[in-house]
JSON list of C-alpha atoms in Angstrom, two decimals:
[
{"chain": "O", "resi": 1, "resn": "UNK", "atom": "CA", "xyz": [-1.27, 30.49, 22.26]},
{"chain": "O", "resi": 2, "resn": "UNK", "atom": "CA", "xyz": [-3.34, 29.52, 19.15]},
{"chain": "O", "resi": 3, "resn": "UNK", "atom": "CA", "xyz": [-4.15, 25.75, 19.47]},
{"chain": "O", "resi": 4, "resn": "UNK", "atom": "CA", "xyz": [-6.48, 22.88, 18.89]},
{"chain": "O", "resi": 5, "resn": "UNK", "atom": "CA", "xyz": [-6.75, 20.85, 21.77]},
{"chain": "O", "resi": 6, "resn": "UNK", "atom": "CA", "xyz": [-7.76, 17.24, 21.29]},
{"chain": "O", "resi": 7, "resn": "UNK", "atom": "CA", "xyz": [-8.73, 14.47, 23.90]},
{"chain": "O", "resi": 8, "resn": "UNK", "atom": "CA", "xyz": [-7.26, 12.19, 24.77]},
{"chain": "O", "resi": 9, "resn": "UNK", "atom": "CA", "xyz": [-4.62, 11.73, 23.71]},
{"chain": "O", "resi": 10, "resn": "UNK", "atom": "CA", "xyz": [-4.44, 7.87, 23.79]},
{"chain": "O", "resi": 11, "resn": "UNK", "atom": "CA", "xyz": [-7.83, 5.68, 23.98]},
{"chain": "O", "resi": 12, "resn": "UNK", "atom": "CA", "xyz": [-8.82, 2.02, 24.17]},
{"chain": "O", "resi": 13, "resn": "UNK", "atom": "CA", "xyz": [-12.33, 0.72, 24.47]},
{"chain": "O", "resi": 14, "resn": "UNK", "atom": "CA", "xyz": [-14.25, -2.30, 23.20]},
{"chain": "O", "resi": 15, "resn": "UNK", "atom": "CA", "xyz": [-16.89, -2.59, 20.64]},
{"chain": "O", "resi": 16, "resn": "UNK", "atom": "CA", "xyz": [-20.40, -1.00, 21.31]},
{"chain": "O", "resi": 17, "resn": "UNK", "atom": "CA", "xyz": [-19.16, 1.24, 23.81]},
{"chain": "O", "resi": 18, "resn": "UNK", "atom": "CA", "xyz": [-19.36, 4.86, 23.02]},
{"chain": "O", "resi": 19, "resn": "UNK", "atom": "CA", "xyz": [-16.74, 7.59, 23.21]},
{"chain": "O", "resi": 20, "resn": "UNK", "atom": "CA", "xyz": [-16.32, 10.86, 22.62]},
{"chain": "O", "resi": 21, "resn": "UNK", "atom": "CA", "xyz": [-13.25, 12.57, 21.37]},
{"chain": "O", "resi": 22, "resn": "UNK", "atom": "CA", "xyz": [-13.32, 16.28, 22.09]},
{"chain": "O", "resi": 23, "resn": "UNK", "atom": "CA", "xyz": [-11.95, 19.05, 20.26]},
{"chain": "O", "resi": 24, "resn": "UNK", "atom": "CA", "xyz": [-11.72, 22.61, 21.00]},
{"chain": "O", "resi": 25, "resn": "UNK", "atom": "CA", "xyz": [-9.85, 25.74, 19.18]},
{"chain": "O", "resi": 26, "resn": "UNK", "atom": "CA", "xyz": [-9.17, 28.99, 20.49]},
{"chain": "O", "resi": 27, "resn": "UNK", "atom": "CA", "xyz": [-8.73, 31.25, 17.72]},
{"chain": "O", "resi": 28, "resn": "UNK", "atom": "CA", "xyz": [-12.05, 31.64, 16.36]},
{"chain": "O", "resi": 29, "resn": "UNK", "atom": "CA", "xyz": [-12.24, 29.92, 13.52]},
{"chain": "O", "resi": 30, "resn": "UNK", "atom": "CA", "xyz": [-15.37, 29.24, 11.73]},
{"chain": "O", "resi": 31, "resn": "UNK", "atom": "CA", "xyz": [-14.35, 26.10, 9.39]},
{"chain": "O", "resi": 32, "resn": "UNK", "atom": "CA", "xyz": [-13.20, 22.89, 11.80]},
{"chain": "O", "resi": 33, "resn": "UNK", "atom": "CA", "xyz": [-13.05, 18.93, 10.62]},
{"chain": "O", "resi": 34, "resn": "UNK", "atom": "CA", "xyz": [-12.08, 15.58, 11.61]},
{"chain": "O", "resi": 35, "resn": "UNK", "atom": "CA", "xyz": [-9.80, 13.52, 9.94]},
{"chain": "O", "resi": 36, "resn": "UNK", "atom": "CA", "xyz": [-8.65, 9.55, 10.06]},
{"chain": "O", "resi": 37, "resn": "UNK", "atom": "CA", "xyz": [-5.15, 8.54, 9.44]},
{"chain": "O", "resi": 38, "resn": "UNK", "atom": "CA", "xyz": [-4.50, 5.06, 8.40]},
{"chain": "O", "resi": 39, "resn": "UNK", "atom": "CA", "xyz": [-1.17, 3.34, 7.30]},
{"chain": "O", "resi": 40, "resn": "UNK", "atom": "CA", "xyz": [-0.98, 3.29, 3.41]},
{"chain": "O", "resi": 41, "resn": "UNK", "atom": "CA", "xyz": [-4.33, 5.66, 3.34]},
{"chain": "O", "resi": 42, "resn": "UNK", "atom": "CA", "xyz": [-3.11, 8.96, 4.93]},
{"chain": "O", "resi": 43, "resn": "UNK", "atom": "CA", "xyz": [-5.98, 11.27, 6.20]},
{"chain": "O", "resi": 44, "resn": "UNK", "atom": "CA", "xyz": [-8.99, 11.04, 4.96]},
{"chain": "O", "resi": 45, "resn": "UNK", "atom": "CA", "xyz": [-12.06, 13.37, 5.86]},
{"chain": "O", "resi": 46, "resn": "UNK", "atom": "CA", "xyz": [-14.98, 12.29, 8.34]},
{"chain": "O", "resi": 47, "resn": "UNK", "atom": "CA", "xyz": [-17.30, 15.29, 8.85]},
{"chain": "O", "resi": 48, "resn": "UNK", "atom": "CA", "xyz": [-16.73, 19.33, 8.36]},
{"chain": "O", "resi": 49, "resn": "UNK", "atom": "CA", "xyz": [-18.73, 21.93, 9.97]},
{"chain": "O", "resi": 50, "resn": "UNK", "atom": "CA", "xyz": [-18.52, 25.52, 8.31]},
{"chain": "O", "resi": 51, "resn": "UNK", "atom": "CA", "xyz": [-20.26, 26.73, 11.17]},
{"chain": "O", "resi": 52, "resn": "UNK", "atom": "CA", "xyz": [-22.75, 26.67, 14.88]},
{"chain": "O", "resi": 53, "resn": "UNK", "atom": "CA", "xyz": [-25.55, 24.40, 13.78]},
{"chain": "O", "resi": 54, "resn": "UNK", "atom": "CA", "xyz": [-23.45, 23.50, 10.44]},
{"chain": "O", "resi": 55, "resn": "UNK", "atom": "CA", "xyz": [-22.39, 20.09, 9.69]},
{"chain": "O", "resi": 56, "resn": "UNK", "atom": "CA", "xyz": [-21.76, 18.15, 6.57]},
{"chain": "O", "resi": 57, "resn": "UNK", "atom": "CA", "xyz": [-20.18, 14.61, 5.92]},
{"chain": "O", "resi": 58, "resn": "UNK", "atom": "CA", "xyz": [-16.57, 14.31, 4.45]},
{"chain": "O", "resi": 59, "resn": "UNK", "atom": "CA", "xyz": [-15.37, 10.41, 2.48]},
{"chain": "O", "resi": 60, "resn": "UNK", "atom": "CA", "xyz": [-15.30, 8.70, 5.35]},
{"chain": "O", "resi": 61, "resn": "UNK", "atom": "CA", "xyz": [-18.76, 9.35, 7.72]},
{"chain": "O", "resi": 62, "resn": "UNK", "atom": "CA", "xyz": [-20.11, 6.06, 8.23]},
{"chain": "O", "resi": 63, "resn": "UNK", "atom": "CA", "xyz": [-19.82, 5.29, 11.86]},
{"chain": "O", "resi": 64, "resn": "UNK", "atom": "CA", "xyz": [-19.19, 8.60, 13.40]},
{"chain": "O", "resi": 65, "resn": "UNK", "atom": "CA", "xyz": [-21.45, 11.27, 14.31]},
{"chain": "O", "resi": 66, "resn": "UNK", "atom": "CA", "xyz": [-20.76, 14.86, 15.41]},
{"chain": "O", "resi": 67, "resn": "UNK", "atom": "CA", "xyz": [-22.50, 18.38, 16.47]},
{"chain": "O", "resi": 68, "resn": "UNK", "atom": "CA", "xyz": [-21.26, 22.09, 16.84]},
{"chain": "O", "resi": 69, "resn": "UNK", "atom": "CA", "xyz": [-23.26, 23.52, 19.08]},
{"chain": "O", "resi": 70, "resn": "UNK", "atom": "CA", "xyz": [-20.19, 25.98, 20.13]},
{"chain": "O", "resi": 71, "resn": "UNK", "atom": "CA", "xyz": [-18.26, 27.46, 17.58]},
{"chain": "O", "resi": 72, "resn": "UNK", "atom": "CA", "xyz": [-15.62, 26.61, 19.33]},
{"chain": "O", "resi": 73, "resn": "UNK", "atom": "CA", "xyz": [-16.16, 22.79, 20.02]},
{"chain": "O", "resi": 74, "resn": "UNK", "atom": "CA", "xyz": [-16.34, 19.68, 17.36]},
{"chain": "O", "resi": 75, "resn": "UNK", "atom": "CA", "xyz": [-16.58, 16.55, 19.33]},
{"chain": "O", "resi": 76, "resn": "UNK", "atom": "CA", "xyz": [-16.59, 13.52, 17.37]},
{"chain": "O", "resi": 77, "resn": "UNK", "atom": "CA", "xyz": [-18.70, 11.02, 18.71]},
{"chain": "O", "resi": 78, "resn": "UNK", "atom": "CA", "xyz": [-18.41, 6.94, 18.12]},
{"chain": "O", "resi": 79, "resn": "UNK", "atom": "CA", "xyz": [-21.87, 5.43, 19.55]},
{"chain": "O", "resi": 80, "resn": "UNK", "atom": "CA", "xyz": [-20.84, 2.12, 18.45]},
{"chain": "O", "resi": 81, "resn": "UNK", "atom": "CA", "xyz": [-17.11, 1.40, 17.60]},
{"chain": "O", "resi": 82, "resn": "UNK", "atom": "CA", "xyz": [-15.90, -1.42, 15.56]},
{"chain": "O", "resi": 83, "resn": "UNK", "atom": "CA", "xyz": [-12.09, -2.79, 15.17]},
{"chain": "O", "resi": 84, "resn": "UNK", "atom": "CA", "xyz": [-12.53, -1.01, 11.58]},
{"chain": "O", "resi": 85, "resn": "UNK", "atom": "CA", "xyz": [-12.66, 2.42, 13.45]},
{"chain": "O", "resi": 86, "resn": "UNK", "atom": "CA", "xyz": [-9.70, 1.30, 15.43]},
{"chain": "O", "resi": 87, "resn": "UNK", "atom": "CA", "xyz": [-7.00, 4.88, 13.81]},
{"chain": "O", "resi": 88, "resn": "UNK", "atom": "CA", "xyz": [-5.34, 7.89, 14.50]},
{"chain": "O", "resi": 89, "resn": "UNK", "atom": "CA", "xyz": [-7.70, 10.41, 14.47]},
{"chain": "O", "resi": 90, "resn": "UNK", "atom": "CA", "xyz": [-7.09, 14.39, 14.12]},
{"chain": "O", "resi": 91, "resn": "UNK", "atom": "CA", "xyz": [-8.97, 17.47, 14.45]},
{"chain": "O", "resi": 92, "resn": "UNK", "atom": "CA", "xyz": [-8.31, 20.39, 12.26]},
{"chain": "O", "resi": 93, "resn": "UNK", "atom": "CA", "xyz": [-9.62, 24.41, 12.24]},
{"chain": "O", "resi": 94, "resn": "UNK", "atom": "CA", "xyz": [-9.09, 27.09, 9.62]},
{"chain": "O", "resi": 95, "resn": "UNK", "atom": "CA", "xyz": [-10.60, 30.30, 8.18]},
{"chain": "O", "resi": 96, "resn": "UNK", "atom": "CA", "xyz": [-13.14, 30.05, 5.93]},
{"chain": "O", "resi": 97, "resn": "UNK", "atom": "CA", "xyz": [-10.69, 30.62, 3.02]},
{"chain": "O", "resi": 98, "resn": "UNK", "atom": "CA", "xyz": [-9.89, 27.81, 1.79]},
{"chain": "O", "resi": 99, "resn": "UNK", "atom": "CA", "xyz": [-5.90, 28.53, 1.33]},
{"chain": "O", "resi": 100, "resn": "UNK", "atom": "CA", "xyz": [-5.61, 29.55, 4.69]},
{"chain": "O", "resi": 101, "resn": "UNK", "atom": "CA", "xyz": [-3.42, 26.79, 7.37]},
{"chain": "O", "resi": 102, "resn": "UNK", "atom": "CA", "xyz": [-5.26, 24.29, 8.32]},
{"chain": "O", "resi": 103, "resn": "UNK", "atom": "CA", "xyz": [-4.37, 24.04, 12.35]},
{"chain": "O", "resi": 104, "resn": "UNK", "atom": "CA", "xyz": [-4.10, 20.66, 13.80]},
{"chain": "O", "resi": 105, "resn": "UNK", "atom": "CA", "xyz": [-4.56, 18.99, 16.85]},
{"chain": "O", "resi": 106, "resn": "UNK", "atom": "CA", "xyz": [-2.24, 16.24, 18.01]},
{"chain": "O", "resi": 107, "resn": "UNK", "atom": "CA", "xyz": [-4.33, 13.13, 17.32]},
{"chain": "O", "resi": 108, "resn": "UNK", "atom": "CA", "xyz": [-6.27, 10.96, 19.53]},
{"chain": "O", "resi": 109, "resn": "UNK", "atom": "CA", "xyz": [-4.56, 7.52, 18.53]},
{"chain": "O", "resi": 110, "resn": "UNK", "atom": "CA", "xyz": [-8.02, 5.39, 19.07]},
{"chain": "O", "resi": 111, "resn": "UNK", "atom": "CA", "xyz": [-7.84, 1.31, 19.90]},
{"chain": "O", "resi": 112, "resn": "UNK", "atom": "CA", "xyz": [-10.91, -0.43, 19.66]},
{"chain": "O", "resi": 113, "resn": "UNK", "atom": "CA", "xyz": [-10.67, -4.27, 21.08]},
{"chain": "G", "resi": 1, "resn": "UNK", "atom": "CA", "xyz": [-13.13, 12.75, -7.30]},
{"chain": "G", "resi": 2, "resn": "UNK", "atom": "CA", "xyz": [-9.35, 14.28, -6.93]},
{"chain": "G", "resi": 3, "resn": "UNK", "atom": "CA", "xyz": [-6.77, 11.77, -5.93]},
{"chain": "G", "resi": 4, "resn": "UNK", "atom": "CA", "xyz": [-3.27, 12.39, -5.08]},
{"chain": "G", "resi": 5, "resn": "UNK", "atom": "CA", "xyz": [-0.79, 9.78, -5.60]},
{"chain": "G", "resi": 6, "resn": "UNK", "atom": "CA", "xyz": [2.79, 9.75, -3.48]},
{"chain": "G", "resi": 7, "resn": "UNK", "atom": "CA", "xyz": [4.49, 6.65, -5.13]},
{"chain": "G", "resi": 8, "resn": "UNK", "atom": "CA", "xyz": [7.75, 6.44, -2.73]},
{"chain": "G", "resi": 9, "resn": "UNK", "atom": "CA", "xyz": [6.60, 5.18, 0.46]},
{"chain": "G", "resi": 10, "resn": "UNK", "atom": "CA", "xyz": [10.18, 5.42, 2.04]},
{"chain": "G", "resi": 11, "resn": "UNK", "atom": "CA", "xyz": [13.12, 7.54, 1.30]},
{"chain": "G", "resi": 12, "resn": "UNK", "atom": "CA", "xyz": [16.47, 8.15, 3.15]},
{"chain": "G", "resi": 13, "resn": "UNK", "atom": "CA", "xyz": [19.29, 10.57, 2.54]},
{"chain": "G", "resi": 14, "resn": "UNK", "atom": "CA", "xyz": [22.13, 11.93, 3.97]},
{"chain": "G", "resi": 15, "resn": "UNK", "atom": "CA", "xyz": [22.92, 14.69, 6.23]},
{"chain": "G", "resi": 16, "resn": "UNK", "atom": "CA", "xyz": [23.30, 17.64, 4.70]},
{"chain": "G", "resi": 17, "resn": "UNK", "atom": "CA", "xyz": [22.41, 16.26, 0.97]},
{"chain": "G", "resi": 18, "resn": "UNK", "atom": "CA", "xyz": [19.46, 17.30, -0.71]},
{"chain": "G", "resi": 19, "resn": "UNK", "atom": "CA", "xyz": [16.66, 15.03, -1.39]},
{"chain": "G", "resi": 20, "resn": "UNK", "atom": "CA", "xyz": [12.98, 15.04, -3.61]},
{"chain": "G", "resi": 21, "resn": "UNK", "atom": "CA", "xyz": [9.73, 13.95, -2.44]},
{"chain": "G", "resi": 22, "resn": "UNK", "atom": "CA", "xyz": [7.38, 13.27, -5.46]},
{"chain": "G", "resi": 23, "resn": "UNK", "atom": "CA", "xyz": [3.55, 13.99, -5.40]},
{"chain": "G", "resi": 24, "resn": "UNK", "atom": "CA", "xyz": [1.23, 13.90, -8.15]},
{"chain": "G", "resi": 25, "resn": "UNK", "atom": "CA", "xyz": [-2.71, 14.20, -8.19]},
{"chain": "G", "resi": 26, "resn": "UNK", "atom": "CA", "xyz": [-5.64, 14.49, -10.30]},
{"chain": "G", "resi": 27, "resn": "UNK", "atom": "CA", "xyz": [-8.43, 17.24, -11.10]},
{"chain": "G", "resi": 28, "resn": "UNK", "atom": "CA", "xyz": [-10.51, 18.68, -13.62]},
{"chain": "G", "resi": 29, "resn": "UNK", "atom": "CA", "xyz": [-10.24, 22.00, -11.56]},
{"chain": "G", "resi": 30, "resn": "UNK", "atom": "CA", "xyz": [-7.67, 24.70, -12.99]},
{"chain": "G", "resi": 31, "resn": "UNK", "atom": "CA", "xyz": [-8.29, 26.75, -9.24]},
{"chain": "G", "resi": 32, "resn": "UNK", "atom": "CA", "xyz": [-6.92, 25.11, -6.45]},
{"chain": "G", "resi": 33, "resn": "UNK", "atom": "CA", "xyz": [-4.04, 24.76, -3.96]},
{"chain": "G", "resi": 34, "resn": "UNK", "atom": "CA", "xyz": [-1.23, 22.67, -3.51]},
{"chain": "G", "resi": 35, "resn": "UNK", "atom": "CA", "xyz": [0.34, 21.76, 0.06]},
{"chain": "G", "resi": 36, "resn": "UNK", "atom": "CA", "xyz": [3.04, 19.76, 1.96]},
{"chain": "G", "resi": 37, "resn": "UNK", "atom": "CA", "xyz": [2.81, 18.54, 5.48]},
{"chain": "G", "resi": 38, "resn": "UNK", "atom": "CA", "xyz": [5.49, 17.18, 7.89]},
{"chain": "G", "resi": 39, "resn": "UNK", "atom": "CA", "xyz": [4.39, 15.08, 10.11]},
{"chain": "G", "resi": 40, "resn": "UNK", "atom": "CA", "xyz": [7.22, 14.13, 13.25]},
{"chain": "G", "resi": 41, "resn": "UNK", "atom": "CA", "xyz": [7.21, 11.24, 15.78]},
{"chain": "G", "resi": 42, "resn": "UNK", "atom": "CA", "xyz": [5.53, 13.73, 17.51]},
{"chain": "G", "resi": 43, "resn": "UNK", "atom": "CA", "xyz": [2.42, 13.34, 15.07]},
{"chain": "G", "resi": 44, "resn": "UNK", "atom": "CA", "xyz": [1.93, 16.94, 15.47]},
{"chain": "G", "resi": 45, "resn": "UNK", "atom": "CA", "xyz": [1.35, 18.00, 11.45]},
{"chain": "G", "resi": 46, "resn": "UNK", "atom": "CA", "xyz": [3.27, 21.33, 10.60]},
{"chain": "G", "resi": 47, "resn": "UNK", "atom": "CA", "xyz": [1.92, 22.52, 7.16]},
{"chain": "G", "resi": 48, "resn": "UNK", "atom": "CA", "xyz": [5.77, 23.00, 5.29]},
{"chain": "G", "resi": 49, "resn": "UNK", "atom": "CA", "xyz": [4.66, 24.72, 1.95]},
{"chain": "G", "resi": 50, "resn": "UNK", "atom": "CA", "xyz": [2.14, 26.03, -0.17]},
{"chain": "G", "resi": 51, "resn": "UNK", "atom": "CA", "xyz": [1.08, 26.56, -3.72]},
{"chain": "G", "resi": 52, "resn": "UNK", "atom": "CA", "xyz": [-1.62, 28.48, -5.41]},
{"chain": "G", "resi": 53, "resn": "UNK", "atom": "CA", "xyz": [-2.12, 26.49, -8.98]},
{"chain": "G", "resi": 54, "resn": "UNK", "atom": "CA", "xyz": [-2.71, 30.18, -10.31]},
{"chain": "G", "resi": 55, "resn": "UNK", "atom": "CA", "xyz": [0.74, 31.24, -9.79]},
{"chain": "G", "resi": 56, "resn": "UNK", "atom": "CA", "xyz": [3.32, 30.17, -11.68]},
{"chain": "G", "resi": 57, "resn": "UNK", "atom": "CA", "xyz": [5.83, 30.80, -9.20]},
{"chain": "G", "resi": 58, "resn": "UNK", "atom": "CA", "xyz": [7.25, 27.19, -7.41]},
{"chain": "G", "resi": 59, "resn": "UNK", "atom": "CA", "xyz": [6.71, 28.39, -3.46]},
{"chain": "G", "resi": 60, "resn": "UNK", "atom": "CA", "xyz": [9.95, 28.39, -1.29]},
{"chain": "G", "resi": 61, "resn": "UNK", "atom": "CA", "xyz": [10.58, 28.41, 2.44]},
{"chain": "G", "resi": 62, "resn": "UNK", "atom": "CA", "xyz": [13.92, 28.71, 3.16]},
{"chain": "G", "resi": 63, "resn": "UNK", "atom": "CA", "xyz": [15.36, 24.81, 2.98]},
{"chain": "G", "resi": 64, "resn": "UNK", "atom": "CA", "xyz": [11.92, 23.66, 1.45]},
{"chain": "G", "resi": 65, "resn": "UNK", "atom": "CA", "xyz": [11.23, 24.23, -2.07]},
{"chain": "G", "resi": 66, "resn": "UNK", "atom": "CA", "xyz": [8.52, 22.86, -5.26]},
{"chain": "G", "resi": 67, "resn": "UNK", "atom": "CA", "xyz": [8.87, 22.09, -8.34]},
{"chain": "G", "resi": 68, "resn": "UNK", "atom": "CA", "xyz": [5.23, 22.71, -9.63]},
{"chain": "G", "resi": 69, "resn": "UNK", "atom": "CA", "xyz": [4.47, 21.33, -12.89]},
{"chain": "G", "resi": 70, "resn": "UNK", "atom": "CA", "xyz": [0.87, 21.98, -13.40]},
{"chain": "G", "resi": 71, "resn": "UNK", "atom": "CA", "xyz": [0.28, 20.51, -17.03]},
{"chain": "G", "resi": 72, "resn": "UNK", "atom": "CA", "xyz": [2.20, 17.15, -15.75]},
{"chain": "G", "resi": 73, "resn": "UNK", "atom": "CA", "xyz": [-0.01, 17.57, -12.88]},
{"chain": "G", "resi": 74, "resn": "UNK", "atom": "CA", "xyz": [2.93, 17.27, -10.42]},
{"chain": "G", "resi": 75, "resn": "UNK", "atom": "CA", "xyz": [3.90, 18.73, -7.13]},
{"chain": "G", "resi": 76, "resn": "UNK", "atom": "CA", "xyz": [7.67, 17.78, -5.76]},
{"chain": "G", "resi": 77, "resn": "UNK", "atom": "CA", "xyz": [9.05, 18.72, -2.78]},
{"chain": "G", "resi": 78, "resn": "UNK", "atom": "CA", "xyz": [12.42, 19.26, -1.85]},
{"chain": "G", "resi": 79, "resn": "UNK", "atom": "CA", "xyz": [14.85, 19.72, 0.93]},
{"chain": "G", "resi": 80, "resn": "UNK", "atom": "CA", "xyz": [18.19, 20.94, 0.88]},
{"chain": "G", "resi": 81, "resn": "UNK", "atom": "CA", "xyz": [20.66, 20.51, 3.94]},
{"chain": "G", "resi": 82, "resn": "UNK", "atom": "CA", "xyz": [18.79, 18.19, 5.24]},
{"chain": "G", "resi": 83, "resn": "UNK", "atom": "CA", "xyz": [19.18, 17.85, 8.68]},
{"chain": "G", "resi": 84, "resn": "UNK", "atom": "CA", "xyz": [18.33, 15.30, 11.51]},
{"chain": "G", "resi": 85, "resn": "UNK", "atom": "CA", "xyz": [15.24, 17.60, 12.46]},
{"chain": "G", "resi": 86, "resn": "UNK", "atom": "CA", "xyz": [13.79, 16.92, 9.07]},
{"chain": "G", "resi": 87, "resn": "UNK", "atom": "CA", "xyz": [13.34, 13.29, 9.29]},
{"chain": "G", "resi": 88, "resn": "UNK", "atom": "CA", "xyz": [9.49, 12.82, 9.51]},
{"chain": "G", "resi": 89, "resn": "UNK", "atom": "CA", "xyz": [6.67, 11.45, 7.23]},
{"chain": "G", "resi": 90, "resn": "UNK", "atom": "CA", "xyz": [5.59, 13.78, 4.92]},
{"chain": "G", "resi": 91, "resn": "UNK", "atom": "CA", "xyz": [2.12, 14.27, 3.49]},
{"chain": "G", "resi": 92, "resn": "UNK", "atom": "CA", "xyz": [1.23, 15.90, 0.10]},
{"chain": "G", "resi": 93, "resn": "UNK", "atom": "CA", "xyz": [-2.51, 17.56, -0.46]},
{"chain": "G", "resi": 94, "resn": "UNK", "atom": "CA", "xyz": [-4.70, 19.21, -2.56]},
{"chain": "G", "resi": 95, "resn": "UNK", "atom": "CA", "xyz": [-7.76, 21.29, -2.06]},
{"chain": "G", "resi": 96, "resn": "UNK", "atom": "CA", "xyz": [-10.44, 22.81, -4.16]},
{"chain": "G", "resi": 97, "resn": "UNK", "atom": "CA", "xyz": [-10.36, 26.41, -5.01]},
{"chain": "G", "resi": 98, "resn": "UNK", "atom": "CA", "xyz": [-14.10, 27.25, -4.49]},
{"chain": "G", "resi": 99, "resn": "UNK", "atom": "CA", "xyz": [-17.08, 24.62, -3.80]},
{"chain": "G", "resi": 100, "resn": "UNK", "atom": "CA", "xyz": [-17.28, 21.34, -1.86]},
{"chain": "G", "resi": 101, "resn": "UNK", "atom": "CA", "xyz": [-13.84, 20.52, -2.88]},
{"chain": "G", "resi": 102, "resn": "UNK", "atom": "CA", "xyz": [-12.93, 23.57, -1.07]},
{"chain": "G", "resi": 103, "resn": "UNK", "atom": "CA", "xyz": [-14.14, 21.83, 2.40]},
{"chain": "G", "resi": 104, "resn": "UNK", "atom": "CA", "xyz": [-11.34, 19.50, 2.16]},
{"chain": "G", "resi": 105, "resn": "UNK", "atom": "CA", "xyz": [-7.76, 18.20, 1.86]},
{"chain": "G", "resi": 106, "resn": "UNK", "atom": "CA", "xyz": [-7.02, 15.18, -0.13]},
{"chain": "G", "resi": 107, "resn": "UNK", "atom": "CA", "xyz": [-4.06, 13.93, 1.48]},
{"chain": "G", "resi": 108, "resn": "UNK", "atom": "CA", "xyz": [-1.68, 11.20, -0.74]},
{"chain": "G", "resi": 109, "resn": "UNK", "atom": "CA", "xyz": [0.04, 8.08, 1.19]},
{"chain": "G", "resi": 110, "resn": "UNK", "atom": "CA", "xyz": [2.71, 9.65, 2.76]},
{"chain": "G", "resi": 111, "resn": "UNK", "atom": "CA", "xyz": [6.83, 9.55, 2.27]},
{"chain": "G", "resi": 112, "resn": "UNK", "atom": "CA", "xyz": [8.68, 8.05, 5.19]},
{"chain": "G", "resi": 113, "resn": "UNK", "atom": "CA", "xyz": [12.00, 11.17, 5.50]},
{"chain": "G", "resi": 114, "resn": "UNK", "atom": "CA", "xyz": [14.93, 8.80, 7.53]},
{"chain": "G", "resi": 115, "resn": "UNK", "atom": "CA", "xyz": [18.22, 11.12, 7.87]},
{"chain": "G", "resi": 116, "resn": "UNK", "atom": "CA", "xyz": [21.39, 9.80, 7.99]},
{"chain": "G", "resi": 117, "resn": "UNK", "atom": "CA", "xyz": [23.97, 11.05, 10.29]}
]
């Protein structure tokens, strides 16, 4: 089945401690991104990578960090959270095209005491 | 920067009626697309519908229809026989034909979809 698997789903940590929230797809896809979702803001872009070793920050980057080392993986990586990072976040792969579906995850709703 | 603008944060309706999201947004770009995403308790998002602003043809998917108005810069959604199913939070966006735009969707606020029985 064609999916993007995010984990976990659920996570609370405390300030200064880092996380990871992995992603992985399995259909291939060349384009993947992470998005925030916040009440009143929607989703809003962190980082894109357009490819293996290709990574470029999105509206929102200031915080996060992330690598694609596999074309199929796009962790996002928090070395430092704050209450402000405290979301709902989702990863998302496509084709290159840009009018091609966008898959989703199913979130990672993130807590951060 | 393209913004996109969903000005009813909550709207109900009854079974079987047929309701109208609203969604506008801003661009200088005359190439881009257009889409609408449901988005369940679940929080699984299921892309609905999709536009190409070079066709002048509103998109339809069976229940789900636009009404495309590219001058006005609008991009309504609507649902006929609604059903329970369809109750959800749904998310307009926009995207860039070609360049950086391209490498992203610009999402609007969201529409909170309640169903009545």
């Amino acid at each position: 089945e064609a999916q993007v698997t995010q984990n976990p789903r659920y996570l609370i940590t405390v300030t200064g401690k880092k996380l990871t929230v992995t992603c992985s797809q399995n259909m291939n896809h060349e384009y993947m991104s992470w998005y925030r979702q916040d009440p009143g803001l929607g989703l809003r872009q962190i980082y894109y990578s357009m490819n293996v070793e290709v990574t470029d920050k999105g509206d929102v980057p200031e915080g996060y960090k992330v690598s694609r080392k596999e074309k199929r993986n796009f962790p996002l990586i928090l070395e430092s959270p704050s209450p402000n990072q405290t979301s709902l976040y989702f990863c998302a792969s496509s084709l290159m095209v840009p009018n091609e579906k966008l898959f989703f995850g199913s979130g990672t709703q993130l807590s951060v005491l | 920067a393209q913004t996109v603008t969903q000005s009813q944060p909550e709207m109900s309706v009854q079974e079987a009626e047929t309701v109208t999201l609203s969604c506008t947004y801003d661009t200088s770009e005359s190439d881009y697309y257009l889409f609408w995403y449901k988005q369940p308790p679940s929080r699984q998002m299921i892309l609905v519908i999709r536009q190409e602003a070079y066709k002048q043809q509103n998109a339809t998917e069976n229940r789900f229809s636009v009404n495309f108005q590219k001058a006005a810069k609008s991009f309504s959604l609507k649902i006929s026989d609604s059903q329970l199913g369809d109750a959800a939070m749904y998310f307009c966006a926009y995207r860039d034909a070609w360049g950086q735009g391209a490498q992203k969707l610009v999402f609007g606020q969201g529409t909170r979809l309640t169903i009545n029985p």
